[in-house]
Amino acid sequence: MIEDPYLGKYITCVSARSTDKEILQKAQDGGIATTLMVYALEQGIIDGTIVAGEGDRPWEPKPLVAMSREDILKARGTKYSISPQISWLKEATRSFGLDKVGVTGVCCQMQAVRKAQLYPINMRDVPDKVAFTVGLFCMENFPYKSLQTIVEDHAAQSLSSVKRMDIGKGKFWVYTNRGNVSSLPIKATHKYEQPGCHVCLDYVSNLADISTGSVGSPDGWSTVFIRTKKGNEIWSKAVAAGMFETKPIEDVKPGLDLVTKLAKEKIDKNRKTVEERKSFGVNKALRNPYA
Amino acid sequence: MANKIKLGHVHLSGCTGCLVSVADNNLGLIKILDDYADLVYSLTLADVRHIPEMDVALVEGSVCIQDHESVEEIKETRKKSKIVVALGSCSSYGNITRFSRGGQHNQPQHESFLPIGDLIDVDLYIPGCPPSPELIRNVAIMAYLLLEGNEDQKALAGKYLKPLMDLAKRGTSGCFCDLMTDVINQGLCMGCGTCAASCPVRAISLEFGKPQGERDLCIKCGSCYGACPRSFFNFDVMEEFESISEIIAGALK
Ligand SMILES: Cc1cc2nc3c(=O)[nH]c(=O)nc-3n(C[C@H](O)[C@H](O)[C@H](O)COP(=O)(O)OP(=O)(O)OC[C@H]3O[C@@H](n4cnc5c(N)ncnc54)[C@H](O)[C@@H]3O)c2cc1C
Ligand code: SF4
Ligand code: SF4
Ligand code: SF4
């Protein structure tokens, strides 16, 4: 077990991508999140999973309890806006009747699941029915109106024409269905970030069973941390079953150095924000959830 | 095996649903009563008439201040117990009894109800209406480790119980508005939706990723704030979620 101050506890880290061509067609990166949940469903490790499906407006995510391969595939691709995944956590064990719940989401949502497991407050049945969690790396998120402003005003694209969005190489990228590509410097998006993200001290979903993101691996591939015993068991089986191509993370560029650098930047910056909240007013502090 | 601790259930103005939640640990409760705790007082389950000495008192319900016996009972509970736990939202926050205002037969003057923390010092809260069986179970095991464990176990129990002790220090009111005043207004909400999942009356929805409360539906149980990962998030415990879950499961084997 490796215990890294910025990357959390993990057993191994690899670069990987799915071998399922259909999943890869619309996956954000290596299709890890989708493939793992499809595999877990087919193997009976989970009987349903919370994913970020399509919402009422273009590129507005909406949490969904998916119980079929088809529904899990509907959630492919990163939606850079808030998807309150955990709002379905208890209901998944009620009207949906699930015994083994899967959860996908960003770092803070993995934190919410672990808190509900250790300190279930009006969360009966949840602690023992969470079966598998896949967490995404996350630098920050945007309210829907922010995303609208970024795409429609800054990138000058209509949201309904967009095929894919991506943050990388210092830019926010927008790809349209008709083949156009627009980008804007990530700096221009800072003021639209969700304020609650500025106290977030987790970049690579430290509390998930398995976490995955794009940073560190080449395009079309994902960086994957296998963290818990459960995560390790599922990952080993899935690799043995031929679900993934993998490479040791040491053999890929830019590799873990860049992941560590970005994790450090995020956590150091946000720690400072948490610290500054202590003297935000005159002899008055803002609240610190970590105190 | 170290000594068993003395556990009691004190029933004030509650509905016994909290005790049902205790019992809904099924064989887990039997295991706890076999190995870790003696139930020395519980009017629902045993014939002990008066409040005895207790290591841990699980107090359910709020206190009617026009009912002399209830007031005496909560004071007596404090005197006789090492650790007083407010079990459930009535005891912690008043909950539905916050809406009581008297005027009903046969005691129309029984109009004022307070959470126990307004009358005695409370060590720890288990919020929830109903409280989750698993949280009650965890607190019982951790209280045992705190009182009877070795140094490592005491340290673990201390850090596990701390946020529930902090909730007891924070105050005696619970409401949807906690999410506004102490999370959203504080710049801490990140739209995870946990509050909506925890609400027992579906008073919370998320609009554009932020909580929207139906405050006339809210029964003032305080669950949403307790469950919110931006109310308390103690990394020292959360990072150990795997081993702590194993310890709890191991204790119940
Ligand atoms: C807000 C946000 C910020 C991110 N920031 C970074 C970053 O800084 N660096 C980095 O390397 N990676 C980041 N990622 C992760 C990355 O964009 C991919 O989501 C990840 O690599 C998974 O790709 P995949 O091909 O395995 O997923 P796919 O197989 O395409 O599946 C997509 C998965 O993402 C989930 N999802 C999509 N949108 C959301 C959302 N809004 N909230 C919660 N879950 C969602 C779906 O439920 C699904 O499980 C971010 C993701 C999000 C949602
Ligand atoms: S930055 Fe943190 S708080 Fe914000 S969405 Fe990502 S994981 Fe959640
Ligand atoms: S649980 Fe807390 S952080 Fe999550 S949406 Fe509700 S108020 Fe916001
Ligand atoms: S909104 Fe729901 S969970 Fe929050 S205090 Fe009211 S009833 Fe309880």
Coordinates of C-alpha atoms and ligand atoms in Angstrom, one line a residue:
Chain A
M1 CA 0.0 0.0 0.0
I2 CA 1.4 3.4 -1.0
E3 CA 0.3 6.4 1.1
D4 CA 0.9 9.6 -0.8
P5 CA 0.1 13.0 0.8
Y6 CA -1.4 14.2 -2.5
L7 CA -2.6 11.1 -4.3
G8 CA -4.0 9.2 -1.3
K9 CA -3.7 5.6 -0.5
Y10 CA -3.4 3.1 -3.3
I11 CA -2.3 -0.4 -4.2
T12 CA -1.2 0.2 -7.8
C13 CA -1.5 2.9 -10.5
V14 CA -1.6 2.1 -14.2
S15 CA -2.5 3.7 -17.5
A16 CA -5.4 1.8 -19.1
R17 CA -8.2 1.8 -21.7
S18 CA -11.2 -0.3 -22.3
T19 CA -11.1 -3.0 -25.0
D20 CA -14.8 -2.5 -25.6
K21 CA -15.0 -0.6 -28.9
E22 CA -18.6 0.5 -28.5
I23 CA -17.9 2.0 -25.1
L24 CA -14.8 3.8 -26.4
Q25 CA -16.8 5.6 -29.2
K26 CA -18.3 8.1 -26.7
A27 CA -16.1 7.7 -23.6
Q28 CA -14.4 10.8 -22.3
D29 CA -11.0 9.1 -22.0
G30 CA -10.2 5.4 -21.7
G31 CA -13.8 4.4 -20.9
I32 CA -12.7 3.1 -17.5
A33 CA -15.7 4.4 -15.5
T34 CA -18.2 2.9 -18.0
T35 CA -16.4 -0.4 -18.5
L36 CA -15.9 -1.0 -14.8
M37 CA -19.6 -0.5 -14.0
V38 CA -20.8 -2.5 -17.0
Y39 CA -18.4 -5.3 -15.9
A40 CA -19.5 -5.1 -12.3
L41 CA -23.1 -5.3 -13.4
E42 CA -22.6 -8.3 -15.6
Q43 CA -20.6 -10.1 -12.9
G44 CA -23.3 -9.4 -10.2
I45 CA -20.9 -7.3 -8.1
I46 CA -23.5 -4.6 -8.3
D47 CA -27.1 -4.7 -9.3
G48 CA -27.3 -1.0 -10.3
T49 CA -25.2 2.1 -10.2
I50 CA -25.6 5.9 -9.9
V51 CA -24.3 7.6 -13.0
A52 CA -24.5 11.1 -14.5
G53 CA -27.1 10.8 -17.3
E54 CA -28.5 13.3 -19.6
G55 CA -30.5 16.1 -18.1
D56 CA -33.3 18.4 -19.3
R57 CA -31.0 20.9 -20.9
P58 CA -28.0 20.2 -23.2
W59 CA -24.9 19.3 -21.2
E60 CA -26.8 19.5 -17.9
P61 CA -26.1 16.2 -16.1
K62 CA -28.8 14.4 -14.2
P63 CA -28.1 11.6 -11.8
L64 CA -29.6 8.3 -12.8
V65 CA -29.8 4.8 -11.2
A66 CA -28.7 2.7 -14.1
M67 CA -29.6 -1.0 -14.0
S68 CA -28.6 -2.0 -17.6
R69 CA -25.5 -1.7 -19.8
E70 CA -27.5 0.6 -22.1
D71 CA -28.3 3.0 -19.3
I72 CA -24.7 3.0 -18.0
L73 CA -23.5 3.8 -21.5
K74 CA -25.8 6.9 -21.6
A75 CA -23.6 8.5 -19.0
R76 CA -20.4 8.4 -21.0
G77 CA -18.5 11.7 -21.4
T78 CA -17.7 14.4 -18.9
K79 CA -20.3 17.0 -18.1
Y80 CA -18.6 20.0 -16.6
S81 CA -21.5 20.9 -14.4
I82 CA -22.9 19.8 -11.0
S83 CA -24.7 16.4 -11.0
P84 CA -26.0 15.7 -7.4
Q85 CA -25.2 12.0 -7.7
I86 CA -25.7 11.3 -4.0
S87 CA -29.3 12.4 -4.0
W88 CA -30.3 8.9 -5.2
L89 CA -28.1 7.0 -2.8
K90 CA -30.8 6.0 -0.3
E91 CA -33.5 5.6 -2.9
A92 CA -31.4 3.1 -4.8
T93 CA -31.9 0.8 -1.8
R94 CA -35.6 1.6 -1.5
S95 CA -37.9 1.7 -4.6
F96 CA -35.2 0.4 -6.9
G97 CA -34.7 -2.5 -4.5
L98 CA -30.9 -2.7 -5.0
D99 CA -28.8 -4.8 -2.7
K100 CA -25.4 -3.9 -4.2
V101 CA -25.2 -0.3 -5.2
G102 CA -22.5 1.2 -7.5
V103 CA -21.6 4.9 -7.3
T104 CA -19.7 7.0 -9.8
G105 CA -18.8 10.6 -9.2
V106 CA -16.2 13.2 -8.4
C107 CA -14.0 13.3 -5.3
C108 CA -16.5 15.1 -3.0
Q109 CA -19.1 12.6 -3.9
M110 CA -16.9 9.7 -2.9
Q111 CA -16.4 11.6 0.4
A112 CA -20.1 11.8 0.8
V113 CA -20.5 8.0 0.3
R114 CA -17.8 7.2 2.9
K115 CA -19.3 9.6 5.4
A116 CA -22.8 8.0 4.8
Q117 CA -21.1 4.6 5.4
L118 CA -19.3 5.6 8.6
Y119 CA -21.8 8.1 10.0
P120 CA -25.2 7.2 8.4
I121 CA -27.5 10.1 9.4
N122 CA -31.0 9.2 8.2
M123 CA -29.2 6.8 5.7
R124 CA -30.4 3.5 6.9
D125 CA -29.3 0.5 4.9
V126 CA -26.8 2.6 2.9
P127 CA -23.6 1.6 4.8
D128 CA -23.8 -2.1 3.9
K129 CA -25.3 -1.8 0.5
V130 CA -22.6 0.3 -1.2
A131 CA -20.8 -2.3 -3.2
F132 CA -18.5 -0.5 -5.5
T133 CA -17.4 3.1 -6.1
V134 CA -15.5 4.6 -9.0
G135 CA -14.3 8.1 -8.5
L136 CA -13.1 10.7 -11.1
F137 CA -10.3 13.1 -10.8
C138 CA -11.6 16.6 -10.4
M139 CA -9.9 20.0 -10.3
E140 CA -13.2 22.0 -10.1
N141 CA -16.7 22.1 -11.3
F142 CA -19.1 24.7 -12.7
P143 CA -22.8 25.6 -12.1
Y144 CA -24.9 25.2 -15.2
K145 CA -25.1 28.9 -15.9
S146 CA -21.3 29.1 -15.7
L147 CA -21.0 26.3 -18.3
Q148 CA -23.5 28.2 -20.5
T149 CA -21.4 31.4 -20.3
I150 CA -18.1 29.6 -21.0
V151 CA -19.4 27.7 -24.0
E152 CA -21.9 30.2 -25.5
D153 CA -20.1 33.5 -24.7
H154 CA -16.4 32.7 -24.4
A155 CA -16.2 29.8 -26.9
A156 CA -19.1 31.2 -29.0
Q157 CA -20.7 27.8 -29.6
S158 CA -24.2 26.7 -29.2
L159 CA -24.5 24.1 -26.3
S160 CA -26.7 21.9 -28.4
S161 CA -24.1 21.6 -31.1
V162 CA -21.4 20.4 -28.7
K163 CA -20.1 16.8 -29.0
R164 CA -17.4 16.9 -26.3
M165 CA -15.8 19.2 -23.8
D166 CA -12.4 18.8 -22.3
I167 CA -10.0 20.6 -20.0
G168 CA -6.4 20.1 -20.8
K169 CA -3.1 21.8 -21.7
G170 CA -4.2 25.0 -20.0
K171 CA -7.4 25.3 -22.1
F172 CA -11.1 24.6 -22.0
W173 CA -11.9 22.8 -25.3
V174 CA -15.2 22.6 -27.1
Y175 CA -15.7 20.2 -30.0
T176 CA -18.9 20.4 -32.1
N177 CA -20.8 17.7 -33.9
R178 CA -20.0 19.3 -37.3
G179 CA -16.2 19.2 -36.6
N180 CA -15.4 22.6 -35.3
V181 CA -13.0 23.1 -32.3
S182 CA -13.0 26.2 -30.1
S183 CA -10.9 26.8 -27.0
L184 CA -10.3 29.4 -24.4
P185 CA -7.6 29.8 -21.8
I186 CA -8.6 28.1 -18.6
K187 CA -7.8 31.3 -16.8
A188 CA -10.9 32.9 -18.3
T189 CA -13.1 30.3 -16.6
H190 CA -11.8 30.7 -13.0
K191 CA -14.4 33.2 -12.0
Y192 CA -17.2 30.9 -13.0
E193 CA -16.1 28.0 -10.7
Q194 CA -18.4 26.7 -8.1
P195 CA -17.2 28.5 -4.9
G196 CA -17.6 25.3 -2.8
C197 CA -14.8 23.7 -4.9
H198 CA -12.3 26.2 -3.4
V199 CA -12.2 24.3 -0.1
C200 CA -11.8 20.9 -1.7
L201 CA -8.7 19.0 -0.6
D202 CA -8.9 16.0 -3.0
Y203 CA -7.9 15.8 -6.6
V204 CA -7.7 12.1 -7.5
S205 CA -10.8 10.7 -5.6
N206 CA -8.8 9.4 -2.7
L207 CA -11.7 7.7 -1.1
A208 CA -13.0 5.6 -4.1
D209 CA -12.4 1.9 -4.6
I210 CA -10.9 2.7 -7.9
S211 CA -10.3 6.2 -9.2
T212 CA -9.7 7.4 -12.8
G213 CA -8.9 10.5 -14.8
S214 CA -7.3 11.7 -17.9
V215 CA -4.2 13.5 -16.5
G216 CA -1.0 11.5 -16.8
S217 CA -1.9 9.3 -19.7
P218 CA -2.0 9.9 -23.5
D219 CA -5.3 10.9 -25.3
G220 CA -7.7 8.0 -25.3
W221 CA -6.1 6.5 -22.2
S222 CA -6.8 6.9 -18.5
T223 CA -4.8 7.0 -15.4
V224 CA -6.2 4.5 -12.9
F225 CA -5.6 4.1 -9.1
I226 CA -6.6 0.8 -7.6
R227 CA -7.1 1.7 -3.9
T228 CA -9.1 -0.7 -1.7
K229 CA -9.2 -4.5 -1.4
K230 CA -12.6 -4.5 -3.1
G231 CA -11.2 -2.3 -5.9
N232 CA -8.2 -4.5 -6.4
E233 CA -10.3 -7.7 -6.6
I234 CA -12.6 -6.2 -9.2
W235 CA -9.8 -4.7 -11.2
S236 CA -7.8 -7.9 -11.2
K237 CA -10.8 -9.9 -12.4
A238 CA -11.7 -7.4 -15.1
V239 CA -8.1 -7.3 -16.5
A240 CA -8.0 -11.2 -16.4
A241 CA -11.3 -11.2 -18.3
G242 CA -9.7 -9.0 -21.0
M243 CA -11.7 -5.9 -20.3
F244 CA -8.7 -3.5 -20.3
E245 CA -5.4 -2.9 -22.0
T246 CA -2.9 -1.7 -19.4
K247 CA 0.6 -0.2 -19.2
P248 CA 2.6 0.4 -16.1
I249 CA 2.2 4.2 -15.3
E250 CA 6.1 4.5 -15.2
D251 CA 6.1 3.7 -19.0
V252 CA 3.8 6.4 -20.1
K253 CA 4.3 10.1 -20.5
P254 CA 3.6 12.5 -18.8
G255 CA 2.8 9.9 -16.1
L256 CA 2.5 10.3 -12.3
D257 CA 4.8 13.4 -12.1
L258 CA 2.2 15.6 -13.8
V259 CA -0.7 14.0 -11.7
T260 CA 1.3 14.7 -8.5
K261 CA 2.1 18.3 -9.6
L262 CA -1.5 19.1 -10.3
A263 CA -2.7 17.4 -7.2
K264 CA -0.2 19.4 -5.2
E265 CA -1.3 22.7 -6.8
K266 CA -4.9 22.1 -6.1
I267 CA -4.5 21.0 -2.5
D268 CA -2.0 23.6 -1.6
K269 CA -4.2 26.4 -3.1
N270 CA -7.3 25.1 -1.4
R271 CA -5.6 24.6 1.9
K272 CA -4.6 28.2 1.8
T273 CA -8.3 29.2 1.1
V274 CA -9.4 27.0 4.1
E275 CA -6.7 28.8 6.2
E276 CA -7.7 32.3 5.0
R277 CA -11.3 31.6 6.0
K278 CA -10.2 31.6 9.7
S279 CA -9.5 35.3 9.5
F280 CA -12.0 36.3 6.8
G281 CA -13.8 38.9 9.0
V282 CA -12.6 41.1 11.8
N283 CA -12.3 38.8 14.7
K284 CA -14.7 36.5 12.9
A285 CA -14.1 33.3 10.9
L286 CA -15.9 31.4 8.3
R287 CA -16.8 27.9 9.2
N288 CA -14.2 25.1 8.6
P289 CA -15.8 21.7 7.9
Y290 CA -12.5 19.9 8.6
A291 CA -11.9 21.4 12.0
Chain B
M1 CA -13.1 -10.1 27.2
A2 CA -13.1 -6.9 29.1
N3 CA -16.1 -5.9 31.3
K4 CA -19.4 -5.2 29.6
I5 CA -20.7 -1.7 29.8
K6 CA -24.0 -0.7 31.3
L7 CA -26.4 0.6 28.6
G8 CA -29.8 2.1 29.2
H9 CA -32.7 3.4 27.1
V10 CA -34.6 6.3 28.5
H11 CA -37.9 7.1 26.9
L12 CA -39.1 10.7 27.1
S13 CA -41.5 12.4 24.6
G14 CA -40.5 10.0 21.8
C15 CA -42.3 7.5 19.6
T16 CA -40.2 4.4 20.4
G17 CA -39.1 4.5 16.7
C18 CA -35.5 5.1 18.0
L19 CA -35.7 2.0 20.0
V20 CA -37.0 0.1 17.1
S21 CA -34.0 1.4 15.1
V22 CA -31.8 0.0 17.9
A23 CA -33.5 -3.4 17.6
D24 CA -33.3 -3.3 13.8
N25 CA -29.6 -4.2 14.2
N26 CA -31.1 -7.7 14.4
L27 CA -28.5 -10.2 15.5
G28 CA -26.0 -7.4 15.7
L29 CA -27.9 -6.2 18.8
I30 CA -28.0 -9.6 20.3
K31 CA -24.2 -9.8 19.7
I32 CA -23.7 -6.5 21.4
L33 CA -25.8 -7.6 24.4
D34 CA -23.9 -10.9 24.6
D35 CA -20.4 -9.5 24.5
Y36 CA -20.2 -5.8 25.0
A37 CA -23.2 -4.3 26.9
D38 CA -25.8 -5.2 29.5
L39 CA -29.2 -3.5 29.0
V40 CA -29.7 -2.3 32.5
Y41 CA -32.8 -0.1 31.9
S42 CA -35.5 0.0 29.2
L43 CA -39.2 0.3 30.2
T44 CA -40.2 -1.2 26.8
L45 CA -38.1 -4.3 27.2
A46 CA -37.3 -4.9 30.9
D47 CA -38.9 -4.6 34.3
V48 CA -36.4 -2.2 36.0
R49 CA -38.7 0.7 37.2
H50 CA -36.2 3.4 38.2
I51 CA -33.2 4.8 36.4
P52 CA -30.1 3.0 37.5
E53 CA -26.4 3.8 37.1
M54 CA -25.5 3.7 33.4
D55 CA -22.3 4.0 31.4
V56 CA -24.2 5.0 28.4
A57 CA -27.8 6.4 28.4
L58 CA -29.6 6.4 25.1
V59 CA -32.2 9.1 25.5
E60 CA -35.1 9.1 23.1
G61 CA -37.6 11.9 22.8
S62 CA -37.8 15.6 24.0
V63 CA -38.9 16.9 27.4
C64 CA -42.3 18.4 28.1
I65 CA -41.5 21.1 30.6
Q66 CA -45.0 21.0 32.0
D67 CA -44.6 17.4 32.9
H68 CA -42.8 17.3 36.3
E69 CA -41.8 13.6 36.0
S70 CA -40.2 14.1 32.6
V71 CA -38.1 16.9 33.9
E72 CA -37.0 14.9 36.9
E73 CA -36.2 11.9 34.7
I74 CA -33.9 13.8 32.4
K75 CA -32.1 15.3 35.4
E76 CA -31.8 11.9 37.0
T77 CA -30.5 10.5 33.8
R78 CA -27.6 13.0 33.7
K79 CA -26.8 12.3 37.3
K80 CA -26.7 8.5 36.8
S81 CA -24.9 8.3 33.5
K82 CA -21.3 8.6 32.4
I83 CA -22.2 9.3 28.7
V84 CA -25.6 10.8 27.8
V85 CA -26.5 10.2 24.1
A86 CA -29.4 12.1 22.5
L87 CA -30.8 9.3 20.4
G88 CA -32.7 10.5 17.4
S89 CA -33.9 13.9 16.3
C90 CA -36.5 14.6 19.0
S91 CA -33.9 14.2 21.7
S92 CA -31.3 16.2 19.8
Y93 CA -33.3 18.9 18.1
G94 CA -36.9 18.7 19.2
N95 CA -38.0 17.5 15.7
I96 CA -41.8 17.2 15.4
T97 CA -42.3 18.2 19.0
R98 CA -41.1 21.6 18.0
F99 CA -44.6 22.1 16.5
S100 CA -46.4 21.2 19.8
R101 CA -48.4 24.1 21.3
G102 CA -50.8 22.5 23.7
G103 CA -54.6 22.7 23.7
Q104 CA -55.3 19.0 23.4
H105 CA -57.2 16.7 25.8
N106 CA -56.3 15.4 28.4
Q107 CA -53.4 17.7 29.2
P108 CA -54.1 20.9 27.2
Q109 CA -51.4 22.6 29.3
H110 CA -48.7 20.3 28.0
E111 CA -47.5 22.7 25.4
S112 CA -43.7 23.2 25.6
F113 CA -41.2 20.6 24.5
L114 CA -37.4 21.0 24.5
P115 CA -34.6 18.9 23.2
I116 CA -32.7 17.4 26.2
G117 CA -29.7 19.6 25.5
D118 CA -31.7 22.6 26.7
L119 CA -32.0 21.0 30.1
I120 CA -28.8 19.0 30.7
D121 CA -25.4 18.7 29.1
V122 CA -25.4 16.1 26.4
D123 CA -22.3 14.3 25.3
L124 CA -23.2 13.1 21.9
Y125 CA -25.9 13.2 19.3
I126 CA -27.2 10.5 17.0
P127 CA -29.4 12.6 14.8
G128 CA -32.0 11.1 12.5
C129 CA -35.7 10.6 12.3
P130 CA -35.5 7.7 12.3
P131 CA -31.9 7.3 13.4
S132 CA -30.0 4.8 11.3
P133 CA -29.5 1.4 13.0
E134 CA -26.0 1.3 11.8
L135 CA -25.1 4.6 13.4
I136 CA -26.5 3.4 16.8
R137 CA -24.5 0.2 16.4
N138 CA -21.3 2.1 15.6
V139 CA -21.7 4.4 18.6
A140 CA -22.4 1.5 20.9
I141 CA -19.3 -0.4 19.8
M142 CA -17.2 2.8 19.9
A143 CA -18.5 3.7 23.4
Y144 CA -17.5 0.2 24.5
L145 CA -14.0 0.6 23.0
L146 CA -13.7 4.0 24.7
L147 CA -14.5 2.7 28.1
E148 CA -13.1 -0.8 28.0
G149 CA -10.6 -0.9 25.1
N150 CA -6.8 -0.7 25.0
E151 CA -5.0 2.6 24.3
D152 CA -5.3 2.2 20.5
Q153 CA -8.9 1.4 20.6
K154 CA -9.6 4.3 23.0
A155 CA -7.9 6.6 20.6
L156 CA -9.9 5.3 17.6
A157 CA -13.2 5.5 19.5
G158 CA -12.3 9.1 20.6
K159 CA -11.7 10.3 17.1
Y160 CA -14.7 8.4 15.7
L161 CA -17.1 9.9 18.3
K162 CA -15.7 13.5 18.1
P163 CA -17.9 14.9 15.4
L164 CA -21.0 13.5 17.1
M165 CA -19.8 15.2 20.3
D166 CA -19.3 18.4 18.4
L167 CA -22.8 18.3 17.1
A168 CA -24.0 18.1 20.7
K169 CA -22.0 21.3 21.5
R170 CA -23.2 23.1 18.4
G171 CA -26.8 23.5 19.5
T172 CA -30.3 22.1 19.8
S173 CA -32.0 23.2 16.6
G174 CA -32.2 21.3 13.4
C175 CA -33.8 22.5 10.1
F176 CA -33.5 22.7 6.4
C177 CA -32.3 26.2 7.0
D178 CA -29.0 24.8 8.5
L179 CA -28.0 24.0 5.0
M180 CA -28.5 27.7 4.1
T181 CA -26.9 29.3 7.1
D182 CA -24.1 26.9 7.7
V183 CA -23.3 25.4 4.3
I184 CA -24.5 27.5 1.3
N185 CA -24.2 30.9 3.0
Q186 CA -20.7 29.9 4.2
G187 CA -19.5 29.1 0.6
L188 CA -19.2 25.4 1.4
C189 CA -21.9 23.7 -0.7
M190 CA -20.6 21.7 -3.7
G191 CA -23.9 20.2 -4.8
C192 CA -23.4 16.6 -4.0
G193 CA -27.1 16.0 -3.2
T194 CA -26.5 14.0 0.0
C195 CA -28.9 16.3 1.9
A196 CA -31.7 15.3 -0.5
A197 CA -31.0 11.6 0.0
S198 CA -31.1 11.9 3.8
C199 CA -34.3 13.9 4.2
P200 CA -37.0 11.6 5.5
V201 CA -39.9 13.7 4.1
R202 CA -38.4 14.6 0.6
A203 CA -38.4 18.3 1.5
I204 CA -35.2 18.8 -0.5
S205 CA -34.6 18.9 -4.2
L206 CA -31.6 20.2 -6.1
E207 CA -32.2 23.1 -8.5
F208 CA -29.2 23.8 -10.8
G209 CA -27.1 21.8 -8.3
K210 CA -28.1 23.6 -5.1
P211 CA -30.5 22.5 -2.4
Q212 CA -34.0 23.8 -2.5
G213 CA -36.1 23.3 0.6
E214 CA -39.9 22.9 1.1
R215 CA -39.8 24.4 4.5
D216 CA -43.5 23.6 5.2
L217 CA -42.7 20.0 4.7
C218 CA -39.6 20.0 6.8
I219 CA -40.1 18.4 10.2
K220 CA -37.0 20.0 11.7
C221 CA -35.1 16.7 12.2
G222 CA -31.6 18.1 11.5
S223 CA -30.6 15.1 9.4
C224 CA -29.7 16.9 6.2
Y225 CA -27.1 19.1 7.9
G226 CA -25.7 16.1 9.8
A227 CA -25.4 14.0 6.6
C228 CA -23.9 16.8 4.6
P229 CA -20.2 16.2 3.9
R230 CA -19.6 19.9 4.4
S231 CA -21.0 20.0 7.9
F232 CA -18.2 17.9 9.4
F233 CA -15.7 16.0 7.5
N234 CA -13.0 14.5 9.7
F235 CA -10.3 13.3 7.4
D236 CA -8.5 11.3 10.2
V237 CA -11.5 9.0 10.4
M238 CA -12.7 9.1 6.8
E239 CA -9.3 8.1 5.3
E240 CA -9.5 5.0 7.4
F241 CA -12.9 4.0 6.2
E242 CA -11.8 0.6 5.0
S243 CA -10.1 -0.5 8.3
I244 CA -12.8 1.1 10.5
S245 CA -15.5 -0.8 8.6
E246 CA -13.5 -4.0 9.1
I247 CA -13.1 -3.3 12.9
I248 CA -16.9 -2.8 13.3
A249 CA -17.7 -5.9 11.2
G250 CA -15.1 -7.8 13.2
A251 CA -16.6 -6.8 16.5
L252 CA -20.0 -8.1 15.3
K253 CA -18.7 -11.5 14.1
Ligands
LIG1 C1 -16.4 18.1 -13.1 C2 -15.3 17.2 -13.5 C3 -14.0 17.7 -13.5 C4 -12.9 16.9 -13.9 N1 -11.6 17.3 -13.8 C5 -10.6 16.5 -14.1 C6 -9.2 16.9 -14.0 O1 -9.0 18.0 -13.6 N2 -8.2 16.0 -14.4 C7 -8.5 14.8 -14.9 O2 -7.6 14.0 -15.2 N3 -9.8 14.3 -15.0 C8 -10.8 15.2 -14.6 N4 -12.1 14.7 -14.7 C9 -12.4 13.3 -15.1 C10 -12.4 13.1 -16.6 O3 -13.0 14.1 -17.2 C11 -13.2 11.8 -16.9 O4 -14.5 11.9 -16.3 C12 -12.6 10.6 -16.4 O5 -11.3 10.4 -16.9 C13 -13.4 9.3 -16.8 O6 -13.3 9.1 -18.1 P1 -13.8 7.7 -18.7 O7 -13.5 7.6 -20.2 O8 -13.3 6.6 -17.8 O9 -15.4 7.9 -18.4 P2 -16.6 7.5 -19.3 O10 -16.5 6.0 -19.5 O11 -16.8 8.5 -20.4 O12 -17.8 7.8 -18.2 C14 -18.1 9.0 -17.7 C15 -18.3 8.9 -16.2 O13 -18.3 10.2 -15.7 C16 -19.4 10.4 -14.9 N5 -19.7 11.8 -14.9 C17 -19.8 12.6 -16.0 N6 -20.1 13.9 -15.7 C18 -20.2 13.9 -14.3 C19 -20.4 15.0 -13.4 N7 -20.6 16.2 -13.7 N8 -20.4 14.6 -12.1 C20 -20.2 13.4 -11.7 N9 -20.0 12.3 -12.5 C21 -19.9 12.6 -13.8 C22 -20.5 9.5 -15.4 O14 -21.3 9.0 -14.4 C23 -19.6 8.3 -15.9 O15 -19.4 7.4 -14.9 C24 -13.2 15.5 -14.3 C25 -14.5 15.1 -14.4 C26 -15.6 15.9 -14.0 C27 -17.0 15.4 -14.0
SF4_2 S1 -13.4 20.3 -7.0 FE1 -13.9 19.0 -5.3 S2 -15.8 19.9 -4.5 FE2 -15.6 20.7 -6.5 S3 -16.8 19.2 -7.8 FE3 -14.6 18.6 -7.8 S4 -14.5 17.1 -6.2 FE4 -16.4 18.2 -5.8
SF4_3 S1 -25.3 17.8 1.3 FE1 -24.3 19.7 1.8 S2 -22.7 20.0 0.2 FE2 -24.1 18.4 -0.5 S3 -25.7 19.5 -1.8 FE3 -26.5 19.3 0.3 S4 -25.9 21.2 1.3 FE4 -24.6 21.1 -0.5
SF4_4 S1 -35.2 19.4 5.3 FE1 -35.6 17.2 5.8 S2 -33.7 16.4 6.6 FE2 -33.6 18.6 6.7 S3 -34.3 19.1 8.8 FE3 -36.1 19.2 7.4 S4 -37.0 17.2 7.5 FE4 -35.0 17.0 8.3

